[in-house]
Short mmCIF file of C-alpha atoms in Angstrom, two decimals:
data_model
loop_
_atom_site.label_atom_id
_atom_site.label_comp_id
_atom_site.label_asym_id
_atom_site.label_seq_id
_atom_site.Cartn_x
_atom_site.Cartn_y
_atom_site.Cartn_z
CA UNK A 1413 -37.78 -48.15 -30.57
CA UNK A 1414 -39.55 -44.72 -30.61
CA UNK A 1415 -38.90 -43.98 -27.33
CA UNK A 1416 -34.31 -44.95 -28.06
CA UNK A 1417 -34.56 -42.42 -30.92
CA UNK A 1418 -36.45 -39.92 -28.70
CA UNK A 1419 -33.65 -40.30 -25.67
CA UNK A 1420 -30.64 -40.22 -28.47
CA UNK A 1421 -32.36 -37.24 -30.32
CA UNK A 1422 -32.50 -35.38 -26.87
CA UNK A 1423 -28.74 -36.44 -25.86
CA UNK A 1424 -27.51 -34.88 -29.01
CA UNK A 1425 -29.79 -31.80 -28.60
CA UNK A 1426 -27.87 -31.29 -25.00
CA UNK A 1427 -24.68 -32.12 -26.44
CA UNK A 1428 -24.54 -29.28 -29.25
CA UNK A 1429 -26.47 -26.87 -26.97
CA UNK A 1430 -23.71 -27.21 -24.14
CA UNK A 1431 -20.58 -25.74 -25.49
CA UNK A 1432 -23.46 -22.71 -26.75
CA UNK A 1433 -24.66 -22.22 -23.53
CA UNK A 1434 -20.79 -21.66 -22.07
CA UNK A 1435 -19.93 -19.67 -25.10
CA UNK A 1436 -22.55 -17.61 -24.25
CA UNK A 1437 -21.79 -16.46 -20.45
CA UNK A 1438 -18.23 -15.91 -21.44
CA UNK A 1439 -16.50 -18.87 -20.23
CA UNK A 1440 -18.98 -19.17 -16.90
CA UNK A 1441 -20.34 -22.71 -17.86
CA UNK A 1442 -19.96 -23.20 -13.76
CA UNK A 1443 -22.83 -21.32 -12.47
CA UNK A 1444 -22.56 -22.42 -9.11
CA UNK A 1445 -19.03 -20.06 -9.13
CA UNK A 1446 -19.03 -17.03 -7.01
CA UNK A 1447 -17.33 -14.14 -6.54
CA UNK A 1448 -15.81 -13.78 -3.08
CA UNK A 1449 -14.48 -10.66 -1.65
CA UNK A 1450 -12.81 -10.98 1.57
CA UNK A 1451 -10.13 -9.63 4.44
CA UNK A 1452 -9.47 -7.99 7.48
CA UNK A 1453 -9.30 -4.24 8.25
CA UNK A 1454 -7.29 -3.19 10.90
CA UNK A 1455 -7.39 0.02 13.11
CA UNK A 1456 -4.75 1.44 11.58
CA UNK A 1457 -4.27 5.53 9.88
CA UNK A 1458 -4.63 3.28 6.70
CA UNK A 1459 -6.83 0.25 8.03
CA UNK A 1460 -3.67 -2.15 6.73
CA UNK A 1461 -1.76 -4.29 9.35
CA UNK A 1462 0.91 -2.39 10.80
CA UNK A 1463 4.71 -2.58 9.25
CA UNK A 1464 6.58 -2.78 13.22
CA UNK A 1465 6.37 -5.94 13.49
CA UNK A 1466 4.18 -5.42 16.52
CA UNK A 1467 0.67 -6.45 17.24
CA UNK A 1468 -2.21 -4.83 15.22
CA UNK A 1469 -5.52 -3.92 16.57
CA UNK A 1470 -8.53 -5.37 14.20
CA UNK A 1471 -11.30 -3.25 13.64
CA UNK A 1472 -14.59 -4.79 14.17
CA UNK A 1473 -18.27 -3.32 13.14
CA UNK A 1474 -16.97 -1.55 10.91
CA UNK A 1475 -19.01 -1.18 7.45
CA UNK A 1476 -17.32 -2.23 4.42
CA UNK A 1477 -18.84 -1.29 1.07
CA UNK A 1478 -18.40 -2.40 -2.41
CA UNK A 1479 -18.94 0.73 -4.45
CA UNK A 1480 -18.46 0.31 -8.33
CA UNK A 1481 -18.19 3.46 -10.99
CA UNK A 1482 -19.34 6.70 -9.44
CA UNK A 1483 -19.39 5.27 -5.82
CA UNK A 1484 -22.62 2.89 -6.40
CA UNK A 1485 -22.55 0.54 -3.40
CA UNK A 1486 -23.49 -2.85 -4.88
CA UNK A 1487 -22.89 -4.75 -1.95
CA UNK A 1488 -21.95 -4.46 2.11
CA UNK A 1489 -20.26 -6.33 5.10
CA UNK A 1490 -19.76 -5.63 9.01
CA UNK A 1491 -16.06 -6.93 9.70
CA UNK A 1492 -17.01 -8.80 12.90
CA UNK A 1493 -15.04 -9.16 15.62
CA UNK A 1494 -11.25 -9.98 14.49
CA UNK A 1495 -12.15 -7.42 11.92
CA UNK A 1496 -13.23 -9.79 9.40
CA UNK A 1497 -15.32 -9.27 6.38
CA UNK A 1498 -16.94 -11.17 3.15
CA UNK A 1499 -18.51 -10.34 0.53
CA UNK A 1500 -20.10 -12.85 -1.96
CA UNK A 1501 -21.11 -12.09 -5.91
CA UNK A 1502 -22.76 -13.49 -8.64
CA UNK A 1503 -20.09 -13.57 -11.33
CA UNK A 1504 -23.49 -13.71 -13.73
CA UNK A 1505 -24.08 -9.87 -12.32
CA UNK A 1506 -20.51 -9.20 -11.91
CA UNK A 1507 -18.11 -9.54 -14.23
CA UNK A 1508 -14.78 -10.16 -12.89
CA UNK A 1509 -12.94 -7.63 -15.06
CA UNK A 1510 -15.32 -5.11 -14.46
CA UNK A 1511 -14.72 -5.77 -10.15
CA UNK A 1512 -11.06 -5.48 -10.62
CA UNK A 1513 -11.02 -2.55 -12.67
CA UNK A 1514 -14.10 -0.16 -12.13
CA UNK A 1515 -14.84 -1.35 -8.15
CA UNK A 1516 -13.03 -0.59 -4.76
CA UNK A 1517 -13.84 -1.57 -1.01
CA UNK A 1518 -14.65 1.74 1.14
CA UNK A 1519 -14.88 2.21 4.78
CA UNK A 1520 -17.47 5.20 6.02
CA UNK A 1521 -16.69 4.13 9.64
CA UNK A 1522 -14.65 6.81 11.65
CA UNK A 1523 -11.26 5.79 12.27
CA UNK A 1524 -11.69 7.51 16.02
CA UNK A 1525 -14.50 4.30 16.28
CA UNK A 1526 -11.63 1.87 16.85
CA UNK A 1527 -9.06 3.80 18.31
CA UNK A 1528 -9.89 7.55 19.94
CA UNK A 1529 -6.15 8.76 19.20
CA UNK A 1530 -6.63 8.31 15.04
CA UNK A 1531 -8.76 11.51 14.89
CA UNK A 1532 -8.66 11.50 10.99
CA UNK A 1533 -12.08 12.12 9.71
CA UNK A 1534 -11.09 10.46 5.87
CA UNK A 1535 -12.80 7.42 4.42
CA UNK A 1536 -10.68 4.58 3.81
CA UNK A 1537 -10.39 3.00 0.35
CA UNK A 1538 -9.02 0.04 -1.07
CA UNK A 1539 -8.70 -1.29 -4.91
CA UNK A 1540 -9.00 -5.23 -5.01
CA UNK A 1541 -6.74 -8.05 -5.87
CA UNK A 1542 -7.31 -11.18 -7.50
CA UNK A 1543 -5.46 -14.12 -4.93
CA UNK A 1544 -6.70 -17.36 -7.25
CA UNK A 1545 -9.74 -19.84 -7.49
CA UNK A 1546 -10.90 -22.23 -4.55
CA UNK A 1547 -12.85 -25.31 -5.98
CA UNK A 1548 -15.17 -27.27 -3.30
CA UNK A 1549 -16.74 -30.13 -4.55
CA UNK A 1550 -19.50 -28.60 -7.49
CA UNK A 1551 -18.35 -24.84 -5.61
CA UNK A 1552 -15.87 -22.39 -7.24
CA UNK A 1553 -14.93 -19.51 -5.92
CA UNK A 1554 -12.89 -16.76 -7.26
CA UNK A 1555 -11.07 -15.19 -4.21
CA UNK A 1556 -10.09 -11.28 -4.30
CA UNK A 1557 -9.11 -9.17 -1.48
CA UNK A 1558 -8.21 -5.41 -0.91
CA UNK A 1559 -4.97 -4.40 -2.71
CA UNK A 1560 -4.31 -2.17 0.08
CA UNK A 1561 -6.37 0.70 2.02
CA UNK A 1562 -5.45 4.23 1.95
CA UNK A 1563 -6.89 7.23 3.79
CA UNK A 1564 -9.14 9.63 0.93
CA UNK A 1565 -9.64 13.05 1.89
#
């Protein structure tokens, strides 16, 4: 009898203590959720697929870095290559709000690495976009990719 109070005593506990725990990490009762940052850069003056409808040159091993407020890279990719790149996050370090609004994805790489004839020495930059939620099985994933590069001087 001891032991059916103990077990009901500790259900209850875990029931309360639930809905605290989510309350808590603002809404992130899923902790196996991530973050997931991802696209393709192309060799492009602006790194974007081209608008003539032709073929578009990727650009692969190129470095892609997540740099939040005053340029702090908090995380990195190679695009591989078909240009390609991903970048995971804890949304318990990250929170999503702050990624839209206070992060972009920037490209160090010389343009001239992919293509000799695009001399320009800039840095490409990109704000990010939020494209929706992929659930797998116990795995979430909130998906964002770049809004768009653009050549910085």
């Amino acid at each position: 009898m001891a032991l059916k109070s103990l077990l009901f005593a500790s259900l209850l506990v875990a029931w309360v203590a639930a809905p605290l725990a989510e309350a808590q990490l603002g809404g992130l009762g899923n902790l196996l959720g991530l973050i997931r940052i991802q696209g393709t850069l192309f060799c492009t003056a602006n790194g974007n697929v081209g608008m003539n409808g032709t073929a578009t040159p990727v650009f692969p091993n190129a470095l892609v870095q997540l740099q939040c407020g005053a340029g702090n890279v908090v995380s990195s990719s190679t695009t591989n290559s078909a240009g390609v790149f991903s970048i995971l996050l804890d949304p318990i370090q990250f929170l999503l709000s702050s990624v839209l609004s206070n992060c972009n994805l920037v490209v160090n790489t010389p343009l001239s690495t992919c293509n000799t004839a695009l001399t320009g020495g800039g840095i490409l930059s990109s704000p990010l976009q939020l494209v929706g939620k992929t659930v797998a099985g116990i795995l979430s994933l909130i998906n964002l990719i770049p809004a768009g590069f653009s050549i910085l001087s």
